[in-house]
Amino acid sequence: MWIYEKKLEFPVKIGKTDPATAQLIMSQLGGPDGELAASTRYLSQRYSMPWNEIKGTLTDVGTEELAHAEMIASIVHQLTKNMTPEQAKKSGFDKYFVDHTVGIYPVSAGGIPLDAKYIGVKGDVIADLNEDLAAEQKARVSYDNLLRLIDDPDIREPLKFLRAREIVHYQRFGEALRVAQENMDCRNFYAVNPSFDK
Amino acid sequence: MSEREKLLKKVQVLDFAMTETALYLDTHPSCTAALEYYRTLLAEKKKAQESYECQFGPLVQTSAAEGDKWTWIQCPWPWETEE
C-alpha cells in the first residue's frame, strides 16, 4: 500500500501562463520516457525479482517516480490554470483544450496518449534491469532537451532536479545489476533465468 | 518566500536526503555510516515536520485529527501556489 504526503518532493512555484511550454513538459507525464510509465514499469517488475536489494530498489524508485509525476502535473497545471481561449489558440494548446480543458491528462508532447507499450516487463532480472538503465538515460535526455528549449528559471529549477534524479536512479539500477550478477553464474549470466528457473 | 514555504522547504530538504540515503541503503544494506546518517536525518525530519504541522496543518493524514475539525482537506494542496 501507499501513504500520501501532502507536499511535493521539490517545490514548484510558477507565476506565469505559458501553454506552449506546458505542452512540451507534459511529455514527461504521458510520453514514452515519462514519469508515469517509469513508475508503473518499476513497480510492476518487482514481483518476479529474486533478490531483496533489487525488490527494494524497484519499490523505492517506483514510488519516487510517482512523486515526479506529481511535480510534472503541478508544473503543467500552474502554466495553464489561468489560460484564456486566445492563449490556447495562439500557443497550439487548443487541440488538447478541446478534449481536456485545463485538466491533467497524460499525453506526449506530440499529443499521443500514454500507452502500456512504454512499460517494459520481461520477467527476467538481467533484461528488466537493462531496460531500466536505458529508461533512466532516455528520461535524462528528454530533460536535457526540455532544458535546451526553456529559459524561465522558475520552470528550469524543478526540471533540473528531475534530470539529476534520473542520473542517481541509473546509478542505483547499475548497482542492482551488479548484485544480480554476483548472485548468478559468473561464467554465463544467461545460463538460467533466476526469476523463473528453480 | 512565505513563512509556510520556508518551514516546508526544511521538511522537503530533510525528506529528500532521506529518500536519497534510503535508495543507497537498498543496495548497501550493511553500510553503517549510511545507517547512522539516516537515523540523524530521521530525528531532524521529525522535528521539522512537527514545527510545520503545528502552524500550517497536516503533512500526513495521521496528524489531521488532533483538534475538533478534520484538517487534512484544508488548502493549499501541493500543486497550488499562494496568490
PDB file of C-alpha atoms in Angstrom:
ATOM      1  CA  MET A   1       0.000   0.000   0.000  1.00  0.00           C
ATOM      2  CA  TRP A   2       0.980   3.629  -0.185  1.00  0.00           C
ATOM      3  CA  ILE A   3       0.564   6.661   2.080  1.00  0.00           C
ATOM      4  CA  TYR A   4       0.224  10.197   0.722  1.00  0.00           C
ATOM      5  CA  GLU A   5       2.376  13.056   1.997  1.00  0.00           C
ATOM      6  CA  LYS A   6       0.830  16.447   1.350  1.00  0.00           C
ATOM      7  CA  LYS A   7       3.849  18.096  -0.268  1.00  0.00           C
ATOM      8  CA  LEU A   8       5.879  17.951  -3.459  1.00  0.00           C
ATOM      9  CA  GLU A   9       9.309  16.293  -3.455  1.00  0.00           C
ATOM     10  CA  PHE A  10      10.773  19.598  -4.734  1.00  0.00           C
ATOM     11  CA  PRO A  11       8.977  22.995  -4.786  1.00  0.00           C
ATOM     12  CA  VAL A  12       7.099  24.075  -7.918  1.00  0.00           C
ATOM     13  CA  LYS A  13       6.049  27.726  -7.955  1.00  0.00           C
ATOM     14  CA  ILE A  14       5.390  29.208 -11.388  1.00  0.00           C
ATOM     15  CA  GLY A  15       3.513  32.502 -11.741  1.00  0.00           C
ATOM     16  CA  LYS A  16       3.196  32.864 -15.489  1.00  0.00           C
ATOM     17  CA  THR A  17       0.803  31.329 -18.006  1.00  0.00           C
ATOM     18  CA  ASP A  18       2.592  29.541 -20.860  1.00  0.00           C
ATOM     19  CA  PRO A  19       0.566  26.753 -22.502  1.00  0.00           C
ATOM     20  CA  ALA A  20       3.147  26.135 -25.252  1.00  0.00           C
ATOM     21  CA  THR A  21       5.762  25.222 -22.630  1.00  0.00           C
ATOM     22  CA  ALA A  22       3.183  23.189 -20.680  1.00  0.00           C
ATOM     23  CA  GLN A  23       2.558  21.079 -23.779  1.00  0.00           C
ATOM     24  CA  LEU A  24       6.279  20.244 -24.066  1.00  0.00           C
ATOM     25  CA  ILE A  25       6.665  19.360 -20.379  1.00  0.00           C
ATOM     26  CA  MET A  26       3.514  17.192 -20.452  1.00  0.00           C
ATOM     27  CA  SER A  27       5.616  14.597 -22.303  1.00  0.00           C
ATOM     28  CA  GLN A  28       7.353  13.777 -19.016  1.00  0.00           C
ATOM     29  CA  LEU A  29       3.954  12.706 -17.653  1.00  0.00           C
ATOM     30  CA  GLY A  30       2.427  10.857 -20.616  1.00  0.00           C
ATOM     31  CA  GLY A  31       5.294  10.374 -23.086  1.00  0.00           C
ATOM     32  CA  PRO A  32       7.339   7.207 -23.790  1.00  0.00           C
ATOM     33  CA  ASP A  33      10.035   8.145 -21.238  1.00  0.00           C
ATOM     34  CA  GLY A  34       7.721   9.939 -18.814  1.00  0.00           C
ATOM     35  CA  GLU A  35       7.312   9.513 -15.073  1.00  0.00           C
ATOM     36  CA  LEU A  36       4.016   7.570 -15.140  1.00  0.00           C
ATOM     37  CA  ALA A  37       5.437   4.888 -17.441  1.00  0.00           C
ATOM     38  CA  ALA A  38       8.580   4.751 -15.284  1.00  0.00           C
ATOM     39  CA  SER A  39       6.658   4.316 -12.039  1.00  0.00           C
ATOM     40  CA  THR A  40       4.416   1.572 -13.432  1.00  0.00           C
ATOM     41  CA  ARG A  41       7.397  -0.166 -15.078  1.00  0.00           C
ATOM     42  CA  TYR A  42       9.411  -0.441 -11.850  1.00  0.00           C
ATOM     43  CA  LEU A  43       6.519  -1.259  -9.539  1.00  0.00           C
ATOM     44  CA  SER A  44       5.362  -3.987 -11.961  1.00  0.00           C
ATOM     45  CA  GLN A  45       8.807  -5.524 -12.401  1.00  0.00           C
ATOM     46  CA  ARG A  46       9.223  -6.082  -8.635  1.00  0.00           C
ATOM     47  CA  TYR A  47       7.142  -9.236  -8.384  1.00  0.00           C
ATOM     48  CA  SER A  48       9.446 -11.559 -10.292  1.00  0.00           C
ATOM     49  CA  MET A  49      12.684 -10.228  -8.789  1.00  0.00           C
ATOM     50  CA  PRO A  50      14.732 -12.876  -6.967  1.00  0.00           C
ATOM     51  CA  TRP A  51      16.856 -10.670  -4.618  1.00  0.00           C
ATOM     52  CA  ASN A  52      15.940  -8.275  -1.826  1.00  0.00           C
ATOM     53  CA  GLU A  53      18.261  -5.410  -2.825  1.00  0.00           C
ATOM     54  CA  ILE A  54      16.522  -5.322  -6.214  1.00  0.00           C
ATOM     55  CA  LYS A  55      12.979  -5.589  -4.787  1.00  0.00           C
ATOM     56  CA  GLY A  56      13.805  -2.653  -2.505  1.00  0.00           C
ATOM     57  CA  THR A  57      15.358  -0.543  -5.259  1.00  0.00           C
ATOM     58  CA  LEU A  58      12.410  -1.066  -7.634  1.00  0.00           C
ATOM     59  CA  THR A  59       9.876  -0.325  -4.874  1.00  0.00           C
ATOM     60  CA  ASP A  60      11.585   2.885  -3.806  1.00  0.00           C
ATOM     61  CA  VAL A  61      12.477   4.211  -7.270  1.00  0.00           C
ATOM     62  CA  GLY A  62       8.945   3.357  -8.491  1.00  0.00           C
ATOM     63  CA  THR A  63       7.500   5.255  -5.537  1.00  0.00           C
ATOM     64  CA  GLU A  64       9.749   8.255  -6.143  1.00  0.00           C
ATOM     65  CA  GLU A  65       8.634   8.338  -9.788  1.00  0.00           C
ATOM     66  CA  LEU A  66       5.050   8.834  -8.568  1.00  0.00           C
ATOM     67  CA  ALA A  67       6.267  11.945  -6.737  1.00  0.00           C
ATOM     68  CA  HIS A  68       7.903  13.064 -10.002  1.00  0.00           C
ATOM     69  CA  ALA A  69       4.632  12.574 -11.915  1.00  0.00           C
ATOM     70  CA  GLU A  70       3.028  14.855  -9.318  1.00  0.00           C
ATOM     71  CA  MET A  71       5.715  17.521  -9.896  1.00  0.00           C
ATOM     72  CA  ILE A  72       5.239  17.413 -13.687  1.00  0.00           C
ATOM     73  CA  ALA A  73       1.447  17.619 -13.292  1.00  0.00           C
ATOM     74  CA  SER A  74       1.893  20.602 -10.951  1.00  0.00           C
ATOM     75  CA  ILE A  75       4.117  22.424 -13.474  1.00  0.00           C
ATOM     76  CA  VAL A  76       1.588  21.853 -16.286  1.00  0.00           C
ATOM     77  CA  HIS A  77      -1.313  22.879 -14.017  1.00  0.00           C
ATOM     78  CA  GLN A  78       0.372  26.115 -12.944  1.00  0.00           C
ATOM     79  CA  LEU A  79       1.321  27.023 -16.528  1.00  0.00           C
ATOM     80  CA  THR A  80      -2.243  26.557 -17.827  1.00  0.00           C
ATOM     81  CA  LYS A  81      -4.692  27.253 -14.973  1.00  0.00           C
ATOM     82  CA  ASN A  82      -5.244  30.918 -15.959  1.00  0.00           C
ATOM     83  CA  MET A  83      -5.096  30.348 -19.716  1.00  0.00           C
ATOM     84  CA  THR A  84      -7.549  32.259 -21.942  1.00  0.00           C
ATOM     85  CA  PRO A  85      -9.088  30.757 -25.112  1.00  0.00           C
ATOM     86  CA  GLU A  86      -6.954  33.213 -27.121  1.00  0.00           C
ATOM     87  CA  GLN A  87      -3.764  31.972 -25.444  1.00  0.00           C
ATOM     88  CA  ALA A  88      -4.831  28.388 -26.116  1.00  0.00           C
ATOM     89  CA  LYS A  89      -5.306  29.156 -29.820  1.00  0.00           C
ATOM     90  CA  LYS A  90      -2.086  31.126 -30.214  1.00  0.00           C
ATOM     91  CA  SER A  91       0.075  28.513 -28.421  1.00  0.00           C
ATOM     92  CA  GLY A  92      -1.297  25.422 -30.158  1.00  0.00           C
ATOM     93  CA  PHE A  93      -2.674  24.115 -26.838  1.00  0.00           C
ATOM     94  CA  ASP A  94      -6.195  24.424 -28.318  1.00  0.00           C
ATOM     95  CA  LYS A  95      -6.216  20.807 -29.589  1.00  0.00           C
ATOM     96  CA  TYR A  96      -5.554  19.459 -26.087  1.00  0.00           C
ATOM     97  CA  PHE A  97      -8.030  22.011 -24.670  1.00  0.00           C
ATOM     98  CA  VAL A  98     -10.902  20.624 -26.776  1.00  0.00           C
ATOM     99  CA  ASP A  99     -10.658  17.196 -25.111  1.00  0.00           C
ATOM    100  CA  HIS A 100      -9.305  18.008 -21.638  1.00  0.00           C
ATOM    101  CA  THR A 101      -9.861  21.760 -20.957  1.00  0.00           C
ATOM    102  CA  VAL A 102      -7.251  22.553 -18.253  1.00  0.00           C
ATOM    103  CA  GLY A 103      -7.368  19.089 -16.703  1.00  0.00           C
ATOM    104  CA  ILE A 104      -4.205  16.991 -16.490  1.00  0.00           C
ATOM    105  CA  TYR A 105      -4.294  14.102 -18.985  1.00  0.00           C
ATOM    106  CA  PRO A 106      -1.137  12.112 -19.792  1.00  0.00           C
ATOM    107  CA  VAL A 107      -0.071  12.656 -23.400  1.00  0.00           C
ATOM    108  CA  SER A 108       3.274  13.110 -25.138  1.00  0.00           C
ATOM    109  CA  ALA A 109       4.424  16.497 -26.472  1.00  0.00           C
ATOM    110  CA  GLY A 110       3.076  15.333 -29.842  1.00  0.00           C
ATOM    111  CA  GLY A 111      -0.357  14.569 -28.345  1.00  0.00           C
ATOM    112  CA  ILE A 112      -0.105  10.745 -28.249  1.00  0.00           C
ATOM    113  CA  PRO A 113      -1.823   9.356 -25.106  1.00  0.00           C
ATOM    114  CA  LEU A 114       0.094   7.272 -22.534  1.00  0.00           C
ATOM    115  CA  ASP A 115       0.465   3.694 -23.778  1.00  0.00           C
ATOM    116  CA  ALA A 116       1.191   0.443 -21.911  1.00  0.00           C
ATOM    117  CA  LYS A 117       3.793  -0.234 -24.617  1.00  0.00           C
ATOM    118  CA  TYR A 118       6.067   2.112 -22.654  1.00  0.00           C
ATOM    119  CA  ILE A 119       6.051  -0.283 -19.686  1.00  0.00           C
ATOM    120  CA  GLY A 120       8.731  -2.908 -20.235  1.00  0.00           C
ATOM    121  CA  VAL A 121       8.316  -6.014 -18.054  1.00  0.00           C
ATOM    122  CA  LYS A 122      10.167  -9.103 -19.311  1.00  0.00           C
ATOM    123  CA  GLY A 123      10.209 -11.185 -16.115  1.00  0.00           C
ATOM    124  CA  ASP A 124      13.989 -11.655 -16.338  1.00  0.00           C
ATOM    125  CA  VAL A 125      16.251  -9.797 -13.917  1.00  0.00           C
ATOM    126  CA  ILE A 126      19.020  -9.053 -16.466  1.00  0.00           C
ATOM    127  CA  ALA A 127      16.610  -7.947 -19.201  1.00  0.00           C
ATOM    128  CA  ASP A 128      14.464  -5.830 -16.859  1.00  0.00           C
ATOM    129  CA  LEU A 129      17.353  -4.031 -15.153  1.00  0.00           C
ATOM    130  CA  ASN A 130      18.935  -3.234 -18.530  1.00  0.00           C
ATOM    131  CA  GLU A 131      15.541  -1.856 -19.635  1.00  0.00           C
ATOM    132  CA  ASP A 132      15.562   0.343 -16.522  1.00  0.00           C
ATOM    133  CA  LEU A 133      19.101   1.606 -17.093  1.00  0.00           C
ATOM    134  CA  ALA A 134      18.130   2.630 -20.639  1.00  0.00           C
ATOM    135  CA  ALA A 135      14.853   4.158 -19.411  1.00  0.00           C
ATOM    136  CA  GLU A 136      16.680   6.418 -16.947  1.00  0.00           C
ATOM    137  CA  GLN A 137      19.071   7.624 -19.658  1.00  0.00           C
ATOM    138  CA  LYS A 138      16.196   8.256 -22.095  1.00  0.00           C
ATOM    139  CA  ALA A 139      14.344  10.279 -19.455  1.00  0.00           C
ATOM    140  CA  ARG A 140      17.560  12.214 -18.743  1.00  0.00           C
ATOM    141  CA  VAL A 141      17.823  13.086 -22.462  1.00  0.00           C
ATOM    142  CA  SER A 142      14.200  14.310 -22.500  1.00  0.00           C
ATOM    143  CA  TYR A 143      15.002  16.626 -19.579  1.00  0.00           C
ATOM    144  CA  ASP A 144      18.156  17.803 -21.389  1.00  0.00           C
ATOM    145  CA  ASN A 145      16.023  18.597 -24.449  1.00  0.00           C
ATOM    146  CA  LEU A 146      13.417  20.461 -22.365  1.00  0.00           C
ATOM    147  CA  LEU A 147      16.215  22.478 -20.734  1.00  0.00           C
ATOM    148  CA  ARG A 148      17.504  23.393 -24.221  1.00  0.00           C
ATOM    149  CA  LEU A 149      14.060  24.823 -25.059  1.00  0.00           C
ATOM    150  CA  ILE A 150      13.078  26.537 -21.786  1.00  0.00           C
ATOM    151  CA  ASP A 151      14.656  29.710 -20.331  1.00  0.00           C
ATOM    152  CA  ASP A 152      12.426  30.575 -17.358  1.00  0.00           C
ATOM    153  CA  PRO A 153      14.363  29.815 -14.122  1.00  0.00           C
ATOM    154  CA  ASP A 154      11.155  29.005 -12.176  1.00  0.00           C
ATOM    155  CA  ILE A 155      10.439  26.196 -14.672  1.00  0.00           C
ATOM    156  CA  ARG A 156      14.078  25.120 -15.107  1.00  0.00           C
ATOM    157  CA  GLU A 157      14.767  24.527 -11.393  1.00  0.00           C
ATOM    158  CA  PRO A 158      12.313  21.615 -10.908  1.00  0.00           C
ATOM    159  CA  LEU A 159      13.312  20.195 -14.327  1.00  0.00           C
ATOM    160  CA  LYS A 160      16.987  20.289 -13.315  1.00  0.00           C
ATOM    161  CA  PHE A 161      16.127  18.470 -10.088  1.00  0.00           C
ATOM    162  CA  LEU A 162      14.244  15.779 -12.035  1.00  0.00           C
ATOM    163  CA  ARG A 163      17.118  15.425 -14.510  1.00  0.00           C
ATOM    164  CA  ALA A 164      19.558  14.825 -11.647  1.00  0.00           C
ATOM    165  CA  ARG A 165      17.273  12.126 -10.214  1.00  0.00           C
ATOM    166  CA  GLU A 166      17.451  10.181 -13.485  1.00  0.00           C
ATOM    167  CA  ILE A 167      21.230  10.040 -13.120  1.00  0.00           C
ATOM    168  CA  VAL A 168      21.034   8.837  -9.496  1.00  0.00           C
ATOM    169  CA  HIS A 169      18.444   6.182 -10.400  1.00  0.00           C
ATOM    170  CA  TYR A 170      20.710   4.996 -13.229  1.00  0.00           C
ATOM    171  CA  GLN A 171      23.497   4.604 -10.678  1.00  0.00           C
ATOM    172  CA  ARG A 172      21.271   2.613  -8.280  1.00  0.00           C
ATOM    173  CA  PHE A 173      19.995   0.328 -11.072  1.00  0.00           C
ATOM    174  CA  GLY A 174      23.627  -0.272 -12.059  1.00  0.00           C
ATOM    175  CA  GLU A 175      24.299  -1.452  -8.502  1.00  0.00           C
ATOM    176  CA  ALA A 176      21.177  -3.615  -8.596  1.00  0.00           C
ATOM    177  CA  LEU A 177      22.519  -5.253 -11.779  1.00  0.00           C
ATOM    178  CA  ARG A 178      25.863  -5.834 -10.021  1.00  0.00           C
ATOM    179  CA  VAL A 179      24.014  -7.515  -7.113  1.00  0.00           C
ATOM    180  CA  ALA A 180      22.165  -9.729  -9.612  1.00  0.00           C
ATOM    181  CA  GLN A 181      25.367 -10.745 -11.399  1.00  0.00           C
ATOM    182  CA  GLU A 182      27.118 -11.532  -8.098  1.00  0.00           C
ATOM    183  CA  ASN A 183      24.296 -13.942  -7.328  1.00  0.00           C
ATOM    184  CA  MET A 184      24.410 -15.631 -10.745  1.00  0.00           C
ATOM    185  CA  ASP A 185      26.765 -17.977 -12.559  1.00  0.00           C
ATOM    186  CA  CYS A 186      29.710 -15.677 -13.341  1.00  0.00           C
ATOM    187  CA  ARG A 187      30.773 -17.836 -16.322  1.00  0.00           C
ATOM    188  CA  ASN A 188      27.397 -17.380 -18.002  1.00  0.00           C
ATOM    189  CA  PHE A 189      24.838 -14.895 -16.607  1.00  0.00           C
ATOM    190  CA  TYR A 190      22.382 -16.146 -19.190  1.00  0.00           C
ATOM    191  CA  ALA A 191      22.544 -19.843 -18.239  1.00  0.00           C
ATOM    192  CA  VAL A 192      19.246 -19.591 -16.351  1.00  0.00           C
ATOM    193  CA  ASN A 193      16.532 -17.025 -15.665  1.00  0.00           C
ATOM    194  CA  PRO A 194      16.654 -16.817 -11.837  1.00  0.00           C
ATOM    195  CA  SER A 195      13.210 -15.174 -11.913  1.00  0.00           C
ATOM    196  CA  PHE A 196      11.765 -18.446 -13.276  1.00  0.00           C
ATOM    197  CA  ASP A 197      14.098 -21.449 -13.260  1.00  0.00           C
ATOM    198  CA  LYS A 198      14.188 -23.124  -9.852  1.00  0.00           C
TER     199      LYS A 198
ATOM    200  CA  MET B   1       9.250  33.027   0.299  1.00  0.00           C
ATOM    201  CA  SER B   2       6.466  32.914   2.921  1.00  0.00           C
ATOM    202  CA  GLU B   3       6.988  31.542   6.442  1.00  0.00           C
ATOM    203  CA  ARG B   4       4.972  28.473   5.401  1.00  0.00           C
ATOM    204  CA  GLU B   5       7.150  27.855   2.367  1.00  0.00           C
ATOM    205  CA  LYS B   6      10.320  28.269   4.456  1.00  0.00           C
ATOM    206  CA  LEU B   7       9.228  25.674   7.019  1.00  0.00           C
ATOM    207  CA  LEU B   8       8.020  23.344   4.273  1.00  0.00           C
ATOM    208  CA  LYS B   9      11.343  23.644   2.445  1.00  0.00           C
ATOM    209  CA  LYS B  10      13.109  22.468   5.616  1.00  0.00           C
ATOM    210  CA  VAL B  11      10.975  19.302   5.647  1.00  0.00           C
ATOM    211  CA  GLN B  12      11.479  18.831   1.891  1.00  0.00           C
ATOM    212  CA  VAL B  13      15.265  19.113   2.217  1.00  0.00           C
ATOM    213  CA  LEU B  14      15.427  16.543   5.032  1.00  0.00           C
ATOM    214  CA  ASP B  15      12.951  14.212   3.335  1.00  0.00           C
ATOM    215  CA  PHE B  16      14.952  14.376   0.137  1.00  0.00           C
ATOM    216  CA  ALA B  17      18.172  13.479   1.968  1.00  0.00           C
ATOM    217  CA  MET B  18      16.291  10.520   3.495  1.00  0.00           C
ATOM    218  CA  THR B  19      14.961   9.374   0.102  1.00  0.00           C
ATOM    219  CA  GLU B  20      18.472   9.553  -1.311  1.00  0.00           C
ATOM    220  CA  THR B  21      20.022   7.673   1.633  1.00  0.00           C
ATOM    221  CA  ALA B  22      17.303   5.009   1.595  1.00  0.00           C
ATOM    222  CA  LEU B  23      17.950   4.303  -2.098  1.00  0.00           C
ATOM    223  CA  TYR B  24      21.654   3.937  -1.347  1.00  0.00           C
ATOM    224  CA  LEU B  25      20.913   1.617   1.579  1.00  0.00           C
ATOM    225  CA  ASP B  26      18.786  -0.614  -0.675  1.00  0.00           C
ATOM    226  CA  THR B  27      21.943  -1.737  -2.467  1.00  0.00           C
ATOM    227  CA  HIS B  28      24.346  -1.195   0.507  1.00  0.00           C
ATOM    228  CA  PRO B  29      22.290  -2.540   3.457  1.00  0.00           C
ATOM    229  CA  SER B  30      25.355  -3.070   5.681  1.00  0.00           C
ATOM    230  CA  CYS B  31      26.845   0.425   5.342  1.00  0.00           C
ATOM    231  CA  THR B  32      26.919   1.622   8.964  1.00  0.00           C
ATOM    232  CA  ALA B  33      27.832   5.230   8.030  1.00  0.00           C
ATOM    233  CA  ALA B  34      24.732   5.492   5.803  1.00  0.00           C
ATOM    234  CA  LEU B  35      22.555   3.914   8.516  1.00  0.00           C
ATOM    235  CA  GLU B  36      23.827   6.406  11.079  1.00  0.00           C
ATOM    236  CA  TYR B  37      23.239   9.277   8.634  1.00  0.00           C
ATOM    237  CA  TYR B  38      19.672   8.041   8.018  1.00  0.00           C
ATOM    238  CA  ARG B  39      18.934   7.960  11.768  1.00  0.00           C
ATOM    239  CA  THR B  40      20.265  11.530  12.215  1.00  0.00           C
ATOM    240  CA  LEU B  41      18.117  12.763   9.323  1.00  0.00           C
ATOM    241  CA  LEU B  42      15.045  10.991  10.661  1.00  0.00           C
ATOM    242  CA  ALA B  43      15.343  12.698  14.053  1.00  0.00           C
ATOM    243  CA  GLU B  44      15.749  16.128  12.415  1.00  0.00           C
ATOM    244  CA  LYS B  45      12.908  15.488   9.989  1.00  0.00           C
ATOM    245  CA  LYS B  46      10.513  14.572  12.815  1.00  0.00           C
ATOM    246  CA  LYS B  47      11.246  17.927  14.482  1.00  0.00           C
ATOM    247  CA  ALA B  48      10.901  19.917  11.256  1.00  0.00           C
ATOM    248  CA  GLN B  49       7.641  18.181  10.378  1.00  0.00           C
ATOM    249  CA  GLU B  50       6.214  18.826  13.846  1.00  0.00           C
ATOM    250  CA  SER B  51       7.031  22.528  13.723  1.00  0.00           C
ATOM    251  CA  TYR B  52       5.457  22.832  10.258  1.00  0.00           C
ATOM    252  CA  GLU B  53       2.342  20.892  11.181  1.00  0.00           C
ATOM    253  CA  CYS B  54       1.555  22.797  14.393  1.00  0.00           C
ATOM    254  CA  GLN B  55       1.476  26.076  12.419  1.00  0.00           C
ATOM    255  CA  PHE B  56       0.291  25.126   8.950  1.00  0.00           C
ATOM    256  CA  GLY B  57      -1.615  21.868   9.169  1.00  0.00           C
ATOM    257  CA  PRO B  58      -1.005  18.199   8.466  1.00  0.00           C
ATOM    258  CA  LEU B  59       1.522  16.782   6.003  1.00  0.00           C
ATOM    259  CA  VAL B  60       0.308  13.256   6.726  1.00  0.00           C
ATOM    260  CA  GLN B  61      -3.230  12.116   7.452  1.00  0.00           C
ATOM    261  CA  THR B  62      -2.329  10.815  10.928  1.00  0.00           C
ATOM    262  CA  SER B  63      -1.688  14.429  12.014  1.00  0.00           C
ATOM    263  CA  ALA B  64      -5.106  15.644  10.836  1.00  0.00           C
ATOM    264  CA  ALA B  65      -7.416  14.518  13.658  1.00  0.00           C
ATOM    265  CA  GLU B  66      -5.898  16.400  16.600  1.00  0.00           C
ATOM    266  CA  GLY B  67      -8.410  19.270  17.029  1.00  0.00           C
ATOM    267  CA  ASP B  68     -12.205  19.385  16.654  1.00  0.00           C
ATOM    268  CA  LYS B  69     -12.029  19.567  12.871  1.00  0.00           C
ATOM    269  CA  TRP B  70     -10.598  17.278  10.151  1.00  0.00           C
ATOM    270  CA  THR B  71      -7.770  19.498   8.888  1.00  0.00           C
ATOM    271  CA  TRP B  72      -6.485  17.144   6.136  1.00  0.00           C
ATOM    272  CA  ILE B  73      -8.532  18.820   3.391  1.00  0.00           C
ATOM    273  CA  GLN B  74      -7.507  22.413   4.082  1.00  0.00           C
ATOM    274  CA  CYS B  75      -5.683  24.463   1.417  1.00  0.00           C
ATOM    275  CA  PRO B  76      -3.184  24.716  -0.079  1.00  0.00           C
ATOM    276  CA  TRP B  77      -2.737  21.346  -1.762  1.00  0.00           C
ATOM    277  CA  PRO B  78       0.785  20.659  -3.062  1.00  0.00           C
ATOM    278  CA  TRP B  79       0.078  21.758  -6.656  1.00  0.00           C
ATOM    279  CA  GLU B  80      -1.448  25.062  -5.531  1.00  0.00           C
ATOM    280  CA  THR B  81       0.539  28.267  -5.029  1.00  0.00           C
ATOM    281  CA  GLU B  82      -0.243  31.072  -2.609  1.00  0.00           C
ATOM    282  CA  GLU B  83      -1.536  34.085  -4.561  1.00  0.00           C
TER     283      GLU B  83
END
